[in-house]
């Protein structure tokens, strides 16, 4: 987002203030939605906004103006204002306003945080976590690293996070994901082609992505036309792992799903997933290249026989291979073999 915004400002005529207004509007919509769900007259509600020194703080100030225009009582505190007053009673008043607020909006830190939180910001984060009834964070909870989800000393425990244009990686990676709450992502008008061209390393599955990869099926077709998946999974006491895995393959659109399991759990697995067919473990290794993709490992069991099977599949299979659960345990001391496999491997 930093790269995208800088390019838009320097080359496309975008103004920082315009994006701040759009971001504030997005947060306002979520605040309004939450207040309406409380079945409380807007004029009797109260919102406290804690604003930092960066753009998140500016978003918070712009939000306070929107709330004021709609007649929703609110109070915005800026860290600069608090530092300037430097009086104990201001901290007492902030704590009081956080405690009485229907919603507290956290605009202390955004994506630029690179060091552990301390001093006044840390105290404000502690106030929010201890006294807030419902917290909405702007873009990312203050104290969470947007790069990797790390907690930078301490972080706001948000009930909800409103992010802009693209969600931040830290909202998906633990422990930061635990602090994010319900995540909403609002379009603030940056060009889609700019986002696609600059976002090379990460992507997330949204409606646009789903429409791109899922195609309407022909009426004149059969299940073999839509992918053949082999599930090598399950053992005594773990038949459910094979069943759940096969159901997931069917749910995600695979046409023909076949389960390779031990004879002792065959009847259980067949009953769990009647749409799938079953074959023996021996046949699975012999016929592995008849399938477009194979998943091996869930509930498989840790023993020499299964280890030999996993190794054989990795060495002989050429399609898409998903290694999961017990399969990972069985190869943990022989990871170099993954580099020589001709399969397209997902770990």
mmCIF file of C-alpha atoms in Angstrom:
data_model
loop_
_atom_site.group_PDB
_atom_site.id
_atom_site.type_symbol
_atom_site.label_atom_id
_atom_site.label_comp_id
_atom_site.label_asym_id
_atom_site.label_seq_id
_atom_site.Cartn_x
_atom_site.Cartn_y
_atom_site.Cartn_z
ATOM 1 C CA UNK A 1 0.000 0.000 0.000
ATOM 2 C CA UNK A 2 2.877 2.362 0.728
ATOM 3 C CA UNK A 3 4.293 1.827 -2.781
ATOM 4 C CA UNK A 4 0.838 2.115 -4.379
ATOM 5 C CA UNK A 5 -0.019 5.344 -2.542
ATOM 6 C CA UNK A 6 3.345 6.970 -3.309
ATOM 7 C CA UNK A 7 2.957 6.135 -7.012
ATOM 8 C CA UNK A 8 -0.615 7.489 -7.030
ATOM 9 C CA UNK A 9 0.468 10.742 -5.315
ATOM 10 C CA UNK A 10 3.542 11.312 -7.497
ATOM 11 C CA UNK A 11 2.195 10.187 -10.879
ATOM 12 C CA UNK A 12 -1.610 10.107 -10.932
ATOM 13 C CA UNK A 13 -2.571 13.338 -9.172
ATOM 14 C CA UNK A 14 -4.054 11.717 -6.058
ATOM 15 C CA UNK A 15 -4.093 13.876 -2.914
ATOM 16 C CA UNK A 16 -3.450 12.566 0.585
ATOM 17 C CA UNK A 17 -6.339 14.602 2.025
ATOM 18 C CA UNK A 18 -8.782 13.032 -0.431
ATOM 19 C CA UNK A 19 -7.802 9.530 0.677
ATOM 20 C CA UNK A 20 -8.075 10.554 4.344
ATOM 21 C CA UNK A 21 -11.648 11.755 3.742
ATOM 22 C CA UNK A 22 -12.553 8.472 2.026
ATOM 23 C CA UNK A 23 -10.946 6.441 4.803
ATOM 24 C CA UNK A 24 -12.837 8.436 7.438
ATOM 25 C CA UNK A 25 -16.093 7.872 5.549
ATOM 26 C CA UNK A 26 -15.426 4.108 5.552
ATOM 27 C CA UNK A 27 -14.870 4.059 9.310
ATOM 28 C CA UNK A 28 -17.928 6.273 9.811
ATOM 29 C CA UNK A 29 -20.120 3.756 7.948
ATOM 30 C CA UNK A 30 -18.949 0.954 10.241
ATOM 31 C CA UNK A 31 -19.426 3.086 13.369
ATOM 32 C CA UNK A 32 -22.909 4.039 12.220
ATOM 33 C CA UNK A 33 -23.755 0.405 11.444
ATOM 34 C CA UNK A 34 -22.651 -0.690 14.911
ATOM 35 C CA UNK A 35 -24.578 2.096 16.646
ATOM 36 C CA UNK A 36 -27.739 1.221 14.724
ATOM 37 C CA UNK A 37 -27.396 -2.396 15.844
ATOM 38 C CA UNK A 38 -27.405 -1.197 19.460
ATOM 39 C CA UNK A 39 -30.934 0.160 19.011
ATOM 40 C CA UNK A 40 -29.908 3.366 20.705
ATOM 41 C CA UNK A 41 -30.823 6.866 19.441
ATOM 42 C CA UNK A 42 -27.808 8.342 17.675
ATOM 43 C CA UNK A 43 -28.078 11.516 19.711
ATOM 44 C CA UNK A 44 -27.660 9.499 22.916
ATOM 45 C CA UNK A 45 -24.655 7.478 21.750
ATOM 46 C CA UNK A 46 -21.064 8.438 22.467
ATOM 47 C CA UNK A 47 -17.887 7.721 20.498
ATOM 48 C CA UNK A 48 -14.330 8.286 21.727
ATOM 49 C CA UNK A 49 -11.541 8.542 19.158
ATOM 50 C CA UNK A 50 -7.851 8.260 20.052
ATOM 51 C CA UNK A 51 -5.643 9.757 17.336
ATOM 52 C CA UNK A 52 -1.914 9.325 16.766
ATOM 53 C CA UNK A 53 0.469 11.598 14.899
ATOM 54 C CA UNK A 54 0.327 9.881 11.487
ATOM 55 C CA UNK A 55 -2.307 9.428 8.802
ATOM 56 C CA UNK A 56 -4.353 7.150 11.058
ATOM 57 C CA UNK A 57 -4.698 10.041 13.464
ATOM 58 C CA UNK A 58 -5.802 12.282 10.597
ATOM 59 C CA UNK A 59 -8.398 9.660 9.647
ATOM 60 C CA UNK A 60 -9.665 9.810 13.248
ATOM 61 C CA UNK A 61 -9.933 13.611 13.228
ATOM 62 C CA UNK A 62 -11.806 13.525 9.912
ATOM 63 C CA UNK A 63 -14.112 10.872 11.399
ATOM 64 C CA UNK A 64 -14.932 13.147 14.347
ATOM 65 C CA UNK A 65 -16.103 15.831 11.917
ATOM 66 C CA UNK A 66 -18.412 13.362 10.147
ATOM 67 C CA UNK A 67 -19.865 12.203 13.472
ATOM 68 C CA UNK A 68 -20.414 15.817 14.566
ATOM 69 C CA UNK A 69 -22.213 16.598 11.292
ATOM 70 C CA UNK A 70 -24.546 13.633 11.870
ATOM 71 C CA UNK A 71 -25.279 14.717 15.436
ATOM 72 C CA UNK A 72 -23.493 11.798 17.056
ATOM 73 C CA UNK A 73 -21.741 12.927 20.262
ATOM 74 C CA UNK A 74 -18.022 12.208 20.165
ATOM 75 C CA UNK A 75 -14.697 13.268 21.576
ATOM 76 C CA UNK A 76 -11.378 13.006 19.703
ATOM 77 C CA UNK A 77 -8.088 13.092 21.585
ATOM 78 C CA UNK A 78 -4.793 13.554 19.769
ATOM 79 C CA UNK A 79 -1.468 12.432 21.211
ATOM 80 C CA UNK A 80 -0.027 15.857 20.364
ATOM 81 C CA UNK A 81 -2.776 17.562 22.383
ATOM 82 C CA UNK A 82 -2.263 15.226 25.354
ATOM 83 C CA UNK A 83 1.513 15.750 25.325
ATOM 84 C CA UNK A 84 1.058 19.527 25.111
ATOM 85 C CA UNK A 85 -1.271 19.642 28.124
ATOM 86 C CA UNK A 86 0.864 17.141 30.078
ATOM 87 C CA UNK A 87 -1.519 17.074 33.029
ATOM 88 C CA UNK A 88 -2.596 14.010 35.053
ATOM 89 C CA UNK A 89 -6.241 15.060 34.869
ATOM 90 C CA UNK A 90 -6.287 14.763 31.046
ATOM 91 C CA UNK A 91 -5.353 11.077 31.334
ATOM 92 C CA UNK A 92 -8.097 10.595 33.887
ATOM 93 C CA UNK A 93 -10.601 12.259 31.514
ATOM 94 C CA UNK A 94 -9.483 10.081 28.578
ATOM 95 C CA UNK A 95 -9.871 6.936 30.660
ATOM 96 C CA UNK A 96 -13.336 8.098 31.705
ATOM 97 C CA UNK A 97 -14.389 8.844 28.108
ATOM 98 C CA UNK A 98 -13.102 5.467 26.908
ATOM 99 C CA UNK A 99 -15.076 3.700 29.630
ATOM 100 C CA UNK A 100 -18.362 5.519 28.919
ATOM 101 C CA UNK A 101 -18.140 5.300 25.113
ATOM 102 C CA UNK A 102 -20.398 2.984 23.127
ATOM 103 C CA UNK A 103 -17.555 2.709 20.605
ATOM 104 C CA UNK A 104 -13.868 3.560 20.920
ATOM 105 C CA UNK A 105 -12.047 4.202 17.636
ATOM 106 C CA UNK A 106 -8.343 3.395 17.683
ATOM 107 C CA UNK A 107 -6.318 5.633 15.371
ATOM 108 C CA UNK A 108 -3.022 5.633 17.300
ATOM 109 C CA UNK A 109 -0.714 3.742 14.925
ATOM 110 C CA UNK A 110 -1.072 2.532 11.357
ATOM 111 C CA UNK A 111 1.142 0.570 9.006
ATOM 112 C CA UNK A 112 4.308 2.572 9.696
ATOM 113 C CA UNK A 113 5.011 1.151 13.165
ATOM 114 C CA UNK A 114 8.553 -0.282 13.258
ATOM 115 C CA UNK A 115 9.490 -0.286 16.957
ATOM 116 C CA UNK A 116 7.965 -1.397 20.230
ATOM 117 C CA UNK A 117 5.250 0.807 21.688
ATOM 118 C CA UNK A 118 6.137 2.744 24.831
ATOM 119 C CA UNK A 119 5.300 5.886 26.789
ATOM 120 C CA UNK A 120 1.984 7.642 26.217
ATOM 121 C CA UNK A 121 0.850 5.482 23.243
ATOM 122 C CA UNK A 122 1.380 2.345 25.345
ATOM 123 C CA UNK A 123 -0.690 3.842 28.159
ATOM 124 C CA UNK A 124 -3.517 4.700 25.742
ATOM 125 C CA UNK A 125 -3.490 1.174 24.295
ATOM 126 C CA UNK A 126 -3.738 -0.209 27.838
ATOM 127 C CA UNK A 127 -6.664 2.138 28.576
ATOM 128 C CA UNK A 128 -8.510 0.941 25.457
ATOM 129 C CA UNK A 129 -7.925 -2.741 26.221
ATOM 130 C CA UNK A 130 -9.040 -2.370 29.826
ATOM 131 C CA UNK A 131 -12.024 -0.032 29.556
ATOM 132 C CA UNK A 132 -13.427 -0.067 25.994
ATOM 133 C CA UNK A 133 -16.741 -1.865 25.463
ATOM 134 C CA UNK A 134 -16.336 -2.081 21.681
ATOM 135 C CA UNK A 135 -13.226 -1.063 19.732
ATOM 136 C CA UNK A 136 -12.869 -0.303 16.031
ATOM 137 C CA UNK A 137 -9.292 0.039 14.784
ATOM 138 C CA UNK A 138 -8.404 2.134 11.754
ATOM 139 C CA UNK A 139 -6.512 0.107 9.106
ATOM 140 C CA UNK A 140 -4.758 -2.196 11.621
ATOM 141 C CA UNK A 141 -4.913 -2.480 15.433
ATOM 142 C CA UNK A 142 -2.353 -0.145 16.977
ATOM 143 C CA UNK A 143 0.710 -2.084 18.069
ATOM 144 C CA UNK A 144 0.361 -4.847 15.455
ATOM 145 C CA UNK A 145 3.082 -4.949 12.807
ATOM 146 C CA UNK A 146 1.489 -4.688 9.384
ATOM 147 C CA UNK A 147 4.441 -6.626 7.933
ATOM 148 C CA UNK A 148 4.236 -9.844 9.951
ATOM 149 C CA UNK A 149 1.524 -9.697 12.619
ATOM 150 C CA UNK A 150 4.031 -9.283 15.447
ATOM 151 C CA UNK A 151 2.833 -7.544 18.619
ATOM 152 C CA UNK A 152 5.159 -4.582 19.087
ATOM 153 C CA UNK A 153 5.262 -4.627 22.878
ATOM 154 C CA UNK A 154 1.490 -4.347 23.281
ATOM 155 C CA UNK A 155 -1.427 -3.891 20.895
ATOM 156 C CA UNK A 156 -5.091 -2.942 20.818
ATOM 157 C CA UNK A 157 -7.508 -5.874 20.996
ATOM 158 C CA UNK A 158 -10.017 -4.674 18.409
ATOM 159 C CA UNK A 159 -13.512 -6.036 17.966
ATOM 160 C CA UNK A 160 -13.372 -4.763 14.418
ATOM 161 C CA UNK A 161 -10.765 -3.408 12.005
ATOM 162 C CA UNK A 162 -11.567 -1.207 9.005
ATOM 163 C CA UNK A 163 -8.845 -1.438 6.369
ATOM 164 C CA UNK A 164 -8.499 0.508 3.140
ATOM 165 C CA UNK A 165 -8.111 -0.720 -0.443
ATOM 166 C CA UNK A 166 -6.025 -3.768 0.524
ATOM 167 C CA UNK A 167 -6.000 -5.613 3.860
ATOM 168 C CA UNK A 168 -2.664 -5.588 5.672
ATOM 169 C CA UNK A 169 -0.686 -8.789 6.038
ATOM 170 C CA UNK A 170 -0.487 -8.383 9.814
ATOM 171 C CA UNK A 171 -4.272 -8.786 10.019
ATOM 172 C CA UNK A 172 -3.962 -12.382 8.781
ATOM 173 C CA UNK A 173 -0.857 -13.608 10.604
ATOM 174 C CA UNK A 174 -0.923 -14.541 14.285
ATOM 175 C CA UNK A 175 -0.645 -13.177 16.879
ATOM 176 C CA UNK A 176 -1.806 -9.960 15.164
ATOM 177 C CA UNK A 177 -4.761 -11.740 13.569
ATOM 178 C CA UNK A 178 -6.125 -12.403 17.062
ATOM 179 C CA UNK A 179 -6.238 -8.629 17.703
ATOM 180 C CA UNK A 180 -7.959 -7.771 14.411
ATOM 181 C CA UNK A 181 -11.517 -8.898 15.120
ATOM 182 C CA UNK A 182 -13.966 -8.589 12.219
ATOM 183 C CA UNK A 183 -12.088 -7.264 9.186
ATOM 184 C CA UNK A 184 -13.766 -4.909 6.693
ATOM 185 C CA UNK A 185 -11.932 -3.688 3.587
ATOM 186 C CA UNK A 186 -13.141 -0.530 1.830
ATOM 187 C CA UNK A 187 -12.251 0.651 -1.658
ATOM 188 C CA UNK A 188 -10.910 4.224 -1.423
ATOM 189 C CA UNK A 189 -10.521 4.723 -5.159
ATOM 190 C CA UNK A 190 -6.968 3.673 -6.017
ATOM 191 C CA UNK A 191 -6.827 2.157 -9.538
ATOM 192 C CA UNK A 192 -7.259 -1.628 -9.629
ATOM 193 C CA UNK A 193 -4.623 -2.064 -12.335
ATOM 194 C CA UNK A 194 -2.119 -0.189 -10.153
ATOM 195 C CA UNK A 195 -2.802 -2.550 -7.241
ATOM 196 C CA UNK A 196 -2.460 -5.628 -9.453
ATOM 197 C CA UNK A 197 0.811 -4.415 -10.998
ATOM 198 C CA UNK A 198 2.449 -3.553 -7.669
ATOM 199 C CA UNK A 199 1.208 -6.521 -5.614
ATOM 200 C CA UNK A 200 3.487 -9.341 -6.688
ATOM 201 C CA UNK A 201 4.288 -11.341 -3.569
ATOM 202 C CA UNK A 202 0.909 -11.766 -1.864
ATOM 203 C CA UNK A 203 -2.710 -12.052 -2.878
ATOM 204 C CA UNK A 204 -5.902 -13.024 -1.128
ATOM 205 C CA UNK A 205 -8.977 -14.831 -2.360
ATOM 206 C CA UNK A 206 -11.826 -12.442 -3.033
ATOM 207 C CA UNK A 207 -14.826 -12.429 -5.352
ATOM 208 C CA UNK A 208 -12.711 -11.199 -8.266
ATOM 209 C CA UNK A 209 -10.200 -14.025 -7.833
ATOM 210 C CA UNK A 210 -12.942 -16.647 -7.468
ATOM 211 C CA UNK A 211 -14.652 -15.521 -10.685
ATOM 212 C CA UNK A 212 -11.328 -15.718 -12.496
ATOM 213 C CA UNK A 213 -10.579 -19.332 -11.540
ATOM 214 C CA UNK A 214 -14.090 -20.845 -11.367
ATOM 215 C CA UNK A 215 -15.737 -21.311 -14.735
ATOM 216 C CA UNK A 216 -19.304 -22.165 -15.691
ATOM 217 C CA UNK A 217 -19.583 -25.853 -16.505
ATOM 218 C CA UNK A 218 -20.830 -27.225 -19.805
ATOM 219 C CA UNK A 219 -24.150 -29.030 -19.733
ATOM 220 C CA UNK A 220 -22.728 -31.785 -21.915
ATOM 221 C CA UNK A 221 -19.975 -33.036 -19.620
ATOM 222 C CA UNK A 222 -19.273 -35.540 -16.867
ATOM 223 C CA UNK A 223 -17.321 -35.623 -13.615
ATOM 224 C CA UNK A 224 -14.120 -36.803 -15.292
ATOM 225 C CA UNK A 225 -13.940 -33.495 -17.164
ATOM 226 C CA UNK A 226 -13.483 -31.524 -13.943
ATOM 227 C CA UNK A 227 -10.398 -32.962 -12.333
ATOM 228 C CA UNK A 228 -9.480 -36.290 -10.790
ATOM 229 C CA UNK A 229 -8.289 -36.200 -7.202
ATOM 230 C CA UNK A 230 -6.758 -39.027 -5.189
ATOM 231 C CA UNK A 231 -6.998 -38.748 -1.405
ATOM 232 C CA UNK A 232 -4.482 -40.978 0.398
ATOM 233 C CA UNK A 233 -5.571 -40.640 4.000
ATOM 234 C CA UNK A 234 -7.093 -42.254 7.055
ATOM 235 C CA UNK A 235 -6.252 -45.117 9.393
ATOM 236 C CA UNK A 236 -7.939 -46.993 12.242
ATOM 237 C CA UNK A 237 -9.423 -44.372 14.546
ATOM 238 C CA UNK A 238 -8.789 -41.633 11.942
ATOM 239 C CA UNK A 239 -11.330 -42.480 9.245
ATOM 240 C CA UNK A 240 -12.868 -39.039 9.669
ATOM 241 C CA UNK A 241 -9.685 -37.395 8.359
ATOM 242 C CA UNK A 242 -10.062 -39.209 5.043
ATOM 243 C CA UNK A 243 -13.770 -38.384 4.889
ATOM 244 C CA UNK A 244 -13.330 -34.674 5.613
ATOM 245 C CA UNK A 245 -10.502 -34.381 3.114
ATOM 246 C CA UNK A 246 -12.512 -36.038 0.335
ATOM 247 C CA UNK A 247 -15.558 -33.872 1.107
ATOM 248 C CA UNK A 248 -13.383 -30.744 0.874
ATOM 249 C CA UNK A 249 -12.126 -31.827 -2.550
ATOM 250 C CA UNK A 250 -15.686 -32.388 -3.755
ATOM 251 C CA UNK A 251 -16.943 -29.121 -2.258
ATOM 252 C CA UNK A 252 -14.192 -27.134 -3.950
ATOM 253 C CA UNK A 253 -15.229 -28.493 -7.353
ATOM 254 C CA UNK A 254 -13.235 -31.646 -8.085
ATOM 255 C CA UNK A 255 -15.154 -33.876 -10.487
ATOM 256 C CA UNK A 256 -13.939 -37.344 -9.542
ATOM 257 C CA UNK A 257 -12.603 -38.028 -6.046
ATOM 258 C CA UNK A 258 -11.117 -41.369 -5.076
ATOM 259 C CA UNK A 259 -9.992 -42.351 -1.592
ATOM 260 C CA UNK A 260 -7.129 -44.722 -0.916
ATOM 261 C CA UNK A 261 -7.493 -46.121 2.596
ATOM 262 C CA UNK A 262 -6.924 -49.270 4.628
ATOM 263 C CA UNK A 263 -9.491 -52.054 4.217
ATOM 264 C CA UNK A 264 -10.336 -51.880 7.943
ATOM 265 C CA UNK A 265 -11.878 -48.407 7.557
ATOM 266 C CA UNK A 266 -13.213 -48.807 4.007
ATOM 267 C CA UNK A 267 -16.878 -49.209 5.010
ATOM 268 C CA UNK A 268 -16.724 -46.206 7.353
ATOM 269 C CA UNK A 269 -15.153 -43.948 4.720
ATOM 270 C CA UNK A 270 -17.584 -45.093 2.021
ATOM 271 C CA UNK A 271 -20.487 -44.231 4.293
ATOM 272 C CA UNK A 272 -18.981 -40.827 5.181
ATOM 273 C CA UNK A 273 -18.479 -39.895 1.514
ATOM 274 C CA UNK A 274 -20.769 -41.942 -0.751
ATOM 275 C CA UNK A 275 -19.899 -39.690 -3.729
ATOM 276 C CA UNK A 276 -16.277 -40.885 -3.657
ATOM 277 C CA UNK A 277 -14.935 -44.270 -4.695
ATOM 278 C CA UNK A 278 -12.264 -46.199 -2.806
ATOM 279 C CA UNK A 279 -9.136 -48.141 -3.838
ATOM 280 C CA UNK A 280 -6.402 -49.993 -1.969
ATOM 281 C CA UNK A 281 -3.122 -48.427 -0.905
ATOM 282 C CA UNK A 282 -1.186 -50.661 -3.317
ATOM 283 C CA UNK A 283 -3.233 -49.481 -6.296
ATOM 284 C CA UNK A 284 -2.747 -45.876 -5.216
ATOM 285 C CA UNK A 285 1.001 -46.005 -5.776
ATOM 286 C CA UNK A 286 0.702 -47.896 -9.070
ATOM 287 C CA UNK A 287 -1.881 -45.534 -10.566
ATOM 288 C CA UNK A 288 -0.749 -42.229 -9.089
ATOM 289 C CA UNK A 289 -0.163 -40.514 -12.449
ATOM 290 C CA UNK A 290 -3.760 -41.163 -13.510
ATOM 291 C CA UNK A 291 -4.815 -38.253 -11.257
ATOM 292 C CA UNK A 292 -4.605 -34.485 -11.750
ATOM 293 C CA UNK A 293 -3.876 -33.979 -8.079
ATOM 294 C CA UNK A 294 -3.120 -36.044 -4.993
ATOM 295 C CA UNK A 295 -3.383 -35.193 -1.335
ATOM 296 C CA UNK A 296 -1.570 -37.435 1.091
ATOM 297 C CA UNK A 297 -1.266 -37.360 4.855
ATOM 298 C CA UNK A 298 -4.438 -36.592 6.865
ATOM 299 C CA UNK A 299 -4.817 -39.327 9.480
ATOM 300 C CA UNK A 300 -2.437 -41.517 7.491
ATOM 301 C CA UNK A 301 -0.498 -42.908 10.458
ATOM 302 C CA UNK A 302 3.232 -42.905 11.218
ATOM 303 C CA UNK A 303 4.890 -46.205 10.196
ATOM 304 C CA UNK A 304 7.489 -47.544 7.757
ATOM 305 C CA UNK A 305 4.886 -48.731 5.251
ATOM 306 C CA UNK A 306 3.326 -45.266 4.960
ATOM 307 C CA UNK A 307 6.750 -43.622 4.839
ATOM 308 C CA UNK A 308 7.696 -45.766 1.844
ATOM 309 C CA UNK A 309 4.384 -44.846 0.165
ATOM 310 C CA UNK A 310 4.891 -41.099 0.714
ATOM 311 C CA UNK A 311 8.440 -41.315 -0.644
ATOM 312 C CA UNK A 312 7.276 -43.243 -3.708
ATOM 313 C CA UNK A 313 4.532 -40.736 -4.490
ATOM 314 C CA UNK A 314 6.968 -37.807 -4.164
ATOM 315 C CA UNK A 315 9.494 -39.515 -6.450
ATOM 316 C CA UNK A 316 7.087 -40.817 -9.118
ATOM 317 C CA UNK A 317 4.144 -38.426 -9.285
ATOM 318 C CA UNK A 318 4.178 -35.532 -11.788
ATOM 319 C CA UNK A 319 0.926 -33.661 -11.016
ATOM 320 C CA UNK A 320 -0.180 -31.375 -8.187
ATOM 321 C CA UNK A 321 0.738 -32.923 -4.859
ATOM 322 C CA UNK A 322 -0.466 -31.687 -1.466
ATOM 323 C CA UNK A 323 1.538 -32.929 1.516
ATOM 324 C CA UNK A 324 -0.245 -32.550 4.832
ATOM 325 C CA UNK A 325 -0.315 -33.809 8.414
ATOM 326 C CA UNK A 326 1.380 -37.218 8.824
ATOM 327 C CA UNK A 327 3.012 -36.946 5.388
ATOM 328 C CA UNK A 328 4.963 -33.936 6.660
ATOM 329 C CA UNK A 329 6.063 -35.840 9.759
ATOM 330 C CA UNK A 330 7.220 -38.768 7.615
ATOM 331 C CA UNK A 331 9.453 -36.588 5.382
ATOM 332 C CA UNK A 332 10.751 -34.129 7.979
ATOM 333 C CA UNK A 333 14.276 -35.613 7.903
ATOM 334 C CA UNK A 334 14.395 -35.901 4.098
ATOM 335 C CA UNK A 335 13.233 -32.505 2.853
ATOM 336 C CA UNK A 336 15.845 -32.405 0.072
ATOM 337 C CA UNK A 337 13.726 -34.877 -1.899
ATOM 338 C CA UNK A 338 11.092 -32.162 -2.422
ATOM 339 C CA UNK A 339 13.528 -30.259 -4.646
ATOM 340 C CA UNK A 340 14.089 -33.234 -6.964
ATOM 341 C CA UNK A 341 10.415 -34.228 -7.248
ATOM 342 C CA UNK A 342 8.707 -33.615 -10.592
ATOM 343 C CA UNK A 343 5.410 -32.916 -8.834
ATOM 344 C CA UNK A 344 4.024 -29.419 -8.237
ATOM 345 C CA UNK A 345 4.128 -29.578 -4.448
ATOM 346 C CA UNK A 346 2.063 -27.665 -1.906
ATOM 347 C CA UNK A 347 3.219 -28.121 1.704
#
